[in-house]
mmCIF file of C-alpha atoms in Angstrom:
data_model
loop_
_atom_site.group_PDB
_atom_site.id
_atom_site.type_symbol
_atom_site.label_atom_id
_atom_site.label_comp_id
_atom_site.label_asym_id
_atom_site.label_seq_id
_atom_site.Cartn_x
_atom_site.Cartn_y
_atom_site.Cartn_z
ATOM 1 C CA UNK A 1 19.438 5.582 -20.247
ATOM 2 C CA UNK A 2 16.773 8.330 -19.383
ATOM 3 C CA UNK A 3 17.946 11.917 -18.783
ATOM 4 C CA UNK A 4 14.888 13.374 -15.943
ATOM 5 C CA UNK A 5 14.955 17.162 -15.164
ATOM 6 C CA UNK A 6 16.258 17.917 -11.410
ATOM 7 C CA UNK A 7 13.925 20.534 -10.061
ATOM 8 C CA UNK A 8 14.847 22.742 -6.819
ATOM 9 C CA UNK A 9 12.281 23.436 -3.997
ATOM 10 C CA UNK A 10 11.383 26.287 -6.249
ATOM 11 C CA UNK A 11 10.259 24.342 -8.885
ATOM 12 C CA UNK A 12 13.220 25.800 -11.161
ATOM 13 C CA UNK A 13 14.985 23.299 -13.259
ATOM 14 C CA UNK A 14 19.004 22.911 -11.953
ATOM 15 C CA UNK A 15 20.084 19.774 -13.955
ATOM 16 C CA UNK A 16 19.511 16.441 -15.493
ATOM 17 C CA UNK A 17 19.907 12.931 -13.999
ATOM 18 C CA UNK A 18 20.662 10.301 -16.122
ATOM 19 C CA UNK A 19 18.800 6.995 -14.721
ATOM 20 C CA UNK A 20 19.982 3.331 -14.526
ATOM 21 C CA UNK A 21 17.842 1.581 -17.363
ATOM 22 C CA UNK A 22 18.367 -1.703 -15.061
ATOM 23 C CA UNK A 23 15.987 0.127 -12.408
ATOM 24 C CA UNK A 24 13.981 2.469 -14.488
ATOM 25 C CA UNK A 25 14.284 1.052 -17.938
ATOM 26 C CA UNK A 26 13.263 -2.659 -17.401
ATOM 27 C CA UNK A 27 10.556 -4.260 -18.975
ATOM 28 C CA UNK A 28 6.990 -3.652 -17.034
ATOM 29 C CA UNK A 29 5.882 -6.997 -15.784
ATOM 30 C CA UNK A 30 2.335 -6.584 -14.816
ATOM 31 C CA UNK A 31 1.417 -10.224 -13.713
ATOM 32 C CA UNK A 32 4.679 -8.996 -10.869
ATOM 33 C CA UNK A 33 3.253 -6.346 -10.524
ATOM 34 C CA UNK A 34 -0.239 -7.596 -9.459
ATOM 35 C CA UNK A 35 0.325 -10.262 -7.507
ATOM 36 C CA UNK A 36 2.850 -8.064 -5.417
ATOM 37 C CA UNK A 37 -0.005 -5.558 -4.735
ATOM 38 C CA UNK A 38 -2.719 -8.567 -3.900
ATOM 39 C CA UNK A 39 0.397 -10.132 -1.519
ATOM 40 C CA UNK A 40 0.899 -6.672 0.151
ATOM 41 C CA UNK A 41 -2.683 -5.890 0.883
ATOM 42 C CA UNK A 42 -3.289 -9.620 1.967
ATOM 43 C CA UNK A 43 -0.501 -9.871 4.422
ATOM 44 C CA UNK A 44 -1.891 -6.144 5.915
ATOM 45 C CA UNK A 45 -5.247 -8.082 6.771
ATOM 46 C CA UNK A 46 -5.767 -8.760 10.460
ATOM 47 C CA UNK A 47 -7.550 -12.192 9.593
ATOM 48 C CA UNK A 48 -9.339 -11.680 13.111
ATOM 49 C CA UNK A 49 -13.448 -12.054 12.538
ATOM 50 C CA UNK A 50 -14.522 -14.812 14.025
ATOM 51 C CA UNK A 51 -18.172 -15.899 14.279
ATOM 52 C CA UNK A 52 -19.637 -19.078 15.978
ATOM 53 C CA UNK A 53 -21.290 -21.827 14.719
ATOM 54 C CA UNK A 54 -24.082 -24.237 16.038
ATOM 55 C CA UNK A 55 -21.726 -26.473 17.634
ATOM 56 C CA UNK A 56 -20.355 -23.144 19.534
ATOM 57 C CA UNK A 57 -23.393 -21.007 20.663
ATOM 58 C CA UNK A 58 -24.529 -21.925 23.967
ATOM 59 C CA UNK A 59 -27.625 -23.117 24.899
ATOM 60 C CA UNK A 60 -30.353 -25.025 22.753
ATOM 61 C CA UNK A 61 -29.972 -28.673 24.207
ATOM 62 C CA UNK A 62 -33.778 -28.806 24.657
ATOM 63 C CA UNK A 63 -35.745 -29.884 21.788
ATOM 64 C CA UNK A 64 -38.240 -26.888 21.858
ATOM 65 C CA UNK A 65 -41.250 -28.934 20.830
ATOM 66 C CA UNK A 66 -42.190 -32.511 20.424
ATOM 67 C CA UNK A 67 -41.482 -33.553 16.889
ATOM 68 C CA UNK A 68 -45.274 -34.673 15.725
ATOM 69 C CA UNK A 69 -48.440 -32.816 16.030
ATOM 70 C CA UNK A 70 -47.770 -28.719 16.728
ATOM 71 C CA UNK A 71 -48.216 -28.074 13.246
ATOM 72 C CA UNK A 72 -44.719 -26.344 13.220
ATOM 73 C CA UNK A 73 -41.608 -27.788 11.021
ATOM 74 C CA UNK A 74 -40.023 -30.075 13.482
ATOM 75 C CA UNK A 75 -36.826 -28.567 15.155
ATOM 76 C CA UNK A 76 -33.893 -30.271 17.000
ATOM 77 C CA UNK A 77 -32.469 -26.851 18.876
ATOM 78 C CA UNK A 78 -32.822 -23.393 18.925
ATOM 79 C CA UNK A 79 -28.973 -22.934 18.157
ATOM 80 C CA UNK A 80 -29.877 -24.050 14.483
ATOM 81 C CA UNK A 81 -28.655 -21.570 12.088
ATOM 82 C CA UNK A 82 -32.507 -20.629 11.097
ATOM 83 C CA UNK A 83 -33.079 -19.221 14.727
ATOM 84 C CA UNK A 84 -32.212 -16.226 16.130
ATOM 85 C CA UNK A 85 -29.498 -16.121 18.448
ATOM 86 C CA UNK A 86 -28.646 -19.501 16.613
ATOM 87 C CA UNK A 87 -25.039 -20.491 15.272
ATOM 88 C CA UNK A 88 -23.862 -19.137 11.486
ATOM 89 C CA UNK A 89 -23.705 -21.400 9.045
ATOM 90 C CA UNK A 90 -19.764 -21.701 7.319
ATOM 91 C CA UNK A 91 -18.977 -18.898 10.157
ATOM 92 C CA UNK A 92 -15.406 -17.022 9.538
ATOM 93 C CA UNK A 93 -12.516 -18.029 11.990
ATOM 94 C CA UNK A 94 -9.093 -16.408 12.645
ATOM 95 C CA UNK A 95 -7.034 -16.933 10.327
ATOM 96 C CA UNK A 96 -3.346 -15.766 8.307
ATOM 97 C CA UNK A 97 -3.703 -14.144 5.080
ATOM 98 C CA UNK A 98 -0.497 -13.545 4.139
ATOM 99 C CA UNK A 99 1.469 -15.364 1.605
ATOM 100 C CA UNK A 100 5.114 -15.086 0.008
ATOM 101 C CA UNK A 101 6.614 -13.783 -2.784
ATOM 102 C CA UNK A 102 9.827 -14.632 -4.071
ATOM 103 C CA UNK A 103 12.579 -11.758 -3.430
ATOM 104 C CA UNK A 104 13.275 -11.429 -7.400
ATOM 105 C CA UNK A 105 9.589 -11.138 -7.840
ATOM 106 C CA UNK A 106 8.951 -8.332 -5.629
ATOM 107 C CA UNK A 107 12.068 -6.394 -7.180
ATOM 108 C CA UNK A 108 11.028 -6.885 -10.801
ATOM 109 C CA UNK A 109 7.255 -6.117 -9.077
ATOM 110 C CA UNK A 110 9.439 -2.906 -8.076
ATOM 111 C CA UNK A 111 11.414 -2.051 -10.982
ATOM 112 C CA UNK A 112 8.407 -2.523 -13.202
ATOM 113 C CA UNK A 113 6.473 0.275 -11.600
ATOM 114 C CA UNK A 114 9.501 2.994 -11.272
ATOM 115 C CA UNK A 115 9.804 2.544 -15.253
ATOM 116 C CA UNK A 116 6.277 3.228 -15.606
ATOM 117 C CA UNK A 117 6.796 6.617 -13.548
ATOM 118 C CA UNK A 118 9.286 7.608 -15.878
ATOM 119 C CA UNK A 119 7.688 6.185 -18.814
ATOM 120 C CA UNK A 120 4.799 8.360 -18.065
ATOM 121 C CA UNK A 121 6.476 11.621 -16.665
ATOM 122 C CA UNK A 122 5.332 10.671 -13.578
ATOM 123 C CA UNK A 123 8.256 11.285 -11.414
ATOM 124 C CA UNK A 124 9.884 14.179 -10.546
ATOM 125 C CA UNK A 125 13.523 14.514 -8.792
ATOM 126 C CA UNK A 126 14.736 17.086 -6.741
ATOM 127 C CA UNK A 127 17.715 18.566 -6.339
ATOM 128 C CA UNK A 128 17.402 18.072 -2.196
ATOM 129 C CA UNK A 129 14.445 18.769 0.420
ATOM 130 C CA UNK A 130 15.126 20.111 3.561
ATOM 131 C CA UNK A 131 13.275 22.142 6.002
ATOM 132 C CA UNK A 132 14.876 24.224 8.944
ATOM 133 C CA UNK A 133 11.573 23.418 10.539
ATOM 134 C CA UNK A 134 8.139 21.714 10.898
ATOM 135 C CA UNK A 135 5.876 23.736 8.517
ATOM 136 C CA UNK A 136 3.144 22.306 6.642
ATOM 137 C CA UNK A 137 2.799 25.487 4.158
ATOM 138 C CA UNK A 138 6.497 25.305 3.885
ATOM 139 C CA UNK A 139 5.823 21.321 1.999
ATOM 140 C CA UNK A 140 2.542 22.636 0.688
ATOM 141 C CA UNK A 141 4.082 25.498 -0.886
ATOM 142 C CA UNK A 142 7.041 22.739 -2.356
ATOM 143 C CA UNK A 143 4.506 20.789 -4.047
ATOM 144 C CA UNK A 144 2.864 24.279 -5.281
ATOM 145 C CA UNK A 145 5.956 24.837 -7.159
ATOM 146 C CA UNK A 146 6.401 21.455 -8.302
ATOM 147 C CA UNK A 147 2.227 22.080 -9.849
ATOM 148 C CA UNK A 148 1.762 18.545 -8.161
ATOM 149 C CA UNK A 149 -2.193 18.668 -7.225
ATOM 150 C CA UNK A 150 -2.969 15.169 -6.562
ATOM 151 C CA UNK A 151 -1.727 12.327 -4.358
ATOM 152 C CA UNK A 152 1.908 12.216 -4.084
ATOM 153 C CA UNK A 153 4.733 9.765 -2.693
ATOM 154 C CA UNK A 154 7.840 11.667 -1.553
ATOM 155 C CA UNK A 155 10.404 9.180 -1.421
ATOM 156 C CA UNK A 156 14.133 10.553 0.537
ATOM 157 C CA UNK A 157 17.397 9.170 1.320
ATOM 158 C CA UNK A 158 17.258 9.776 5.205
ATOM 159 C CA UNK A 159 14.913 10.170 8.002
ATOM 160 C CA UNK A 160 14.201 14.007 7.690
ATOM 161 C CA UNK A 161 11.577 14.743 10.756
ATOM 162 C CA UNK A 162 11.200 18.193 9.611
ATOM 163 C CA UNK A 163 9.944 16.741 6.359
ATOM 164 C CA UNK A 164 7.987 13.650 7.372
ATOM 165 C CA UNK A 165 6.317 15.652 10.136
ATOM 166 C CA UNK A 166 5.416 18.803 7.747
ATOM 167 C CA UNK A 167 4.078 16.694 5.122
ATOM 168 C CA UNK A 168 1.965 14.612 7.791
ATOM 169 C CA UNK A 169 -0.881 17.125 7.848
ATOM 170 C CA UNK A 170 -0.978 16.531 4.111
ATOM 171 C CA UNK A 171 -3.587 14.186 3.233
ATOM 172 C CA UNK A 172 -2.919 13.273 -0.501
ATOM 173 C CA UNK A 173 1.180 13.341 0.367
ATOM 174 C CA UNK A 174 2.850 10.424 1.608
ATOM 175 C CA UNK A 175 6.589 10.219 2.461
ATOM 176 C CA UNK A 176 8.767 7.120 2.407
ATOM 177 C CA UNK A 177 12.727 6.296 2.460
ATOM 178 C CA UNK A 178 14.507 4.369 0.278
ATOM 179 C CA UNK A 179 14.481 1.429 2.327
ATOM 180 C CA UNK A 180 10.609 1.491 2.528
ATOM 181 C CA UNK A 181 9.136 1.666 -0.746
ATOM 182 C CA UNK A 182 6.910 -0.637 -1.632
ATOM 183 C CA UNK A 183 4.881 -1.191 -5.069
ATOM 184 C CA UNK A 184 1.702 -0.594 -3.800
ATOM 185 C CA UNK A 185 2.330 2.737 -2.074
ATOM 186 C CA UNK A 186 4.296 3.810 -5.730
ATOM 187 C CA UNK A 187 1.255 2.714 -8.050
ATOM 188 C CA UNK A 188 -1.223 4.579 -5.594
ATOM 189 C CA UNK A 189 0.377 8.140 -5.953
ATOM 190 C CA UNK A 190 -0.102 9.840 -9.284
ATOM 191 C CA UNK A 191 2.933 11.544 -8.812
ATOM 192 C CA UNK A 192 6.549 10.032 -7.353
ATOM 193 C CA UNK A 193 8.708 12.791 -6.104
ATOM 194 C CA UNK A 194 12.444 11.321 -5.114
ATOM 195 C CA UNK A 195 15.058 13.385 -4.100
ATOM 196 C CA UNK A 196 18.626 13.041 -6.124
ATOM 197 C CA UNK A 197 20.389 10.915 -3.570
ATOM 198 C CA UNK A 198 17.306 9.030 -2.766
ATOM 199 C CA UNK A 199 17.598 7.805 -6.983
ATOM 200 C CA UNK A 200 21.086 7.218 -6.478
ATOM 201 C CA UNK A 201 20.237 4.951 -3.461
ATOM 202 C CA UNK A 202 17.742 2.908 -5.049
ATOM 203 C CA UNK A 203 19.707 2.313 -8.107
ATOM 204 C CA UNK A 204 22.577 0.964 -5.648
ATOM 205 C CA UNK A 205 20.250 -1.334 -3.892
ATOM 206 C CA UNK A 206 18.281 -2.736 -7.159
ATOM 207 C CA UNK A 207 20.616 -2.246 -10.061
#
């Protein structure tokens, strides 16, 4: 098992965790770990665009000239894909992007990319975050003493509004709970910040 530092809001070091090797000690699965990312951003796609084709635009039911003799290319309708204002050729219609993934996929898709955290000293627990109100220096000044410059995920055990709502303002900080974490969101921050009880949760839930 992994012994991790627990930092303060201070940035002082107060402890050690020890972490469950059966969360954040597996073996990194990056086929999982892909195709829970592609299945993420596929089912966030609308699917709406819709264009029409020839058979849909209205209009064009006259042949515009007789078919001999004009010295134009002969044409059937002006709602041919070649005119303007005429119907799109293989046009897009509504339709569902989304597709599953099995539920002991997207936990080893899960597991996979907390062990990489750790394996690269990319996460950082904390002793506890609270604010006694909404201040967006207050988080600012947190991640100051953390010396976390880039985009961060801030991952806690309950729904804090003093901290969601103080780090809102943030743009390269994004908080989550336990409950909400998702692969993508965790392999898009350089830096996973998870509060002690927050680890303790997760390990619970995926151990």
């Amino acid at each position: 098992m992994a012994n991790v530092s627990v930092y303060n809001m201070d940035g002082k070091e107060v402890g050690t965790i020890e972490l469950n090797d059966a969360v954040f000690g597996v073996e990194v699965n990056e086929h999982l770990v892909h195709m829970a990312v592609v299945q993420q951003l596929a089912n966030n796609r609308q699917g709406t665009q819709k264009a029409k084709t020839r058979a849909e635009v209205s209009g064009g039911g006259r042949k515009p000239w007789r078919q001999k003799g004009t010295g134009h290319a002969r044409q059937g309708s002006t709602r041919a894909p070649q005119w303007k204002g005429g119907g799109v050729v293989f046009a897009p219609v509504p339709r569902d992007y989304s597709f599953k993934l099995n539920k002991k996929e997207k936990r080893a898709a899960l597991k996979s990319v907390l062990t990489d955290k750790v394996a690269n000293n990319k996460l950082i627990v904390l002793d506890e975050l609270k604010f006694d109100a909404i201040k967006t220096k207050n988080f600012a000044a947190v991640l100051n003493n953390l010396k976390v410059e880039k985009k961060a995920l801030v991952v806690i055990n309950e729904n804090d509004a003093n901290v969601v709502m103080s780090a809102k303002n943030i743009p390269t900080v994004k908080t989550a709970l336990t409950n909400t974490i998702n692969v993508y969101d965790i392999i898009n921050a350089q830096t996973l910040i998870v509060t002690k009880d927050a680890v303790k949760t997760i390990e619970e839930v995926y151990a």
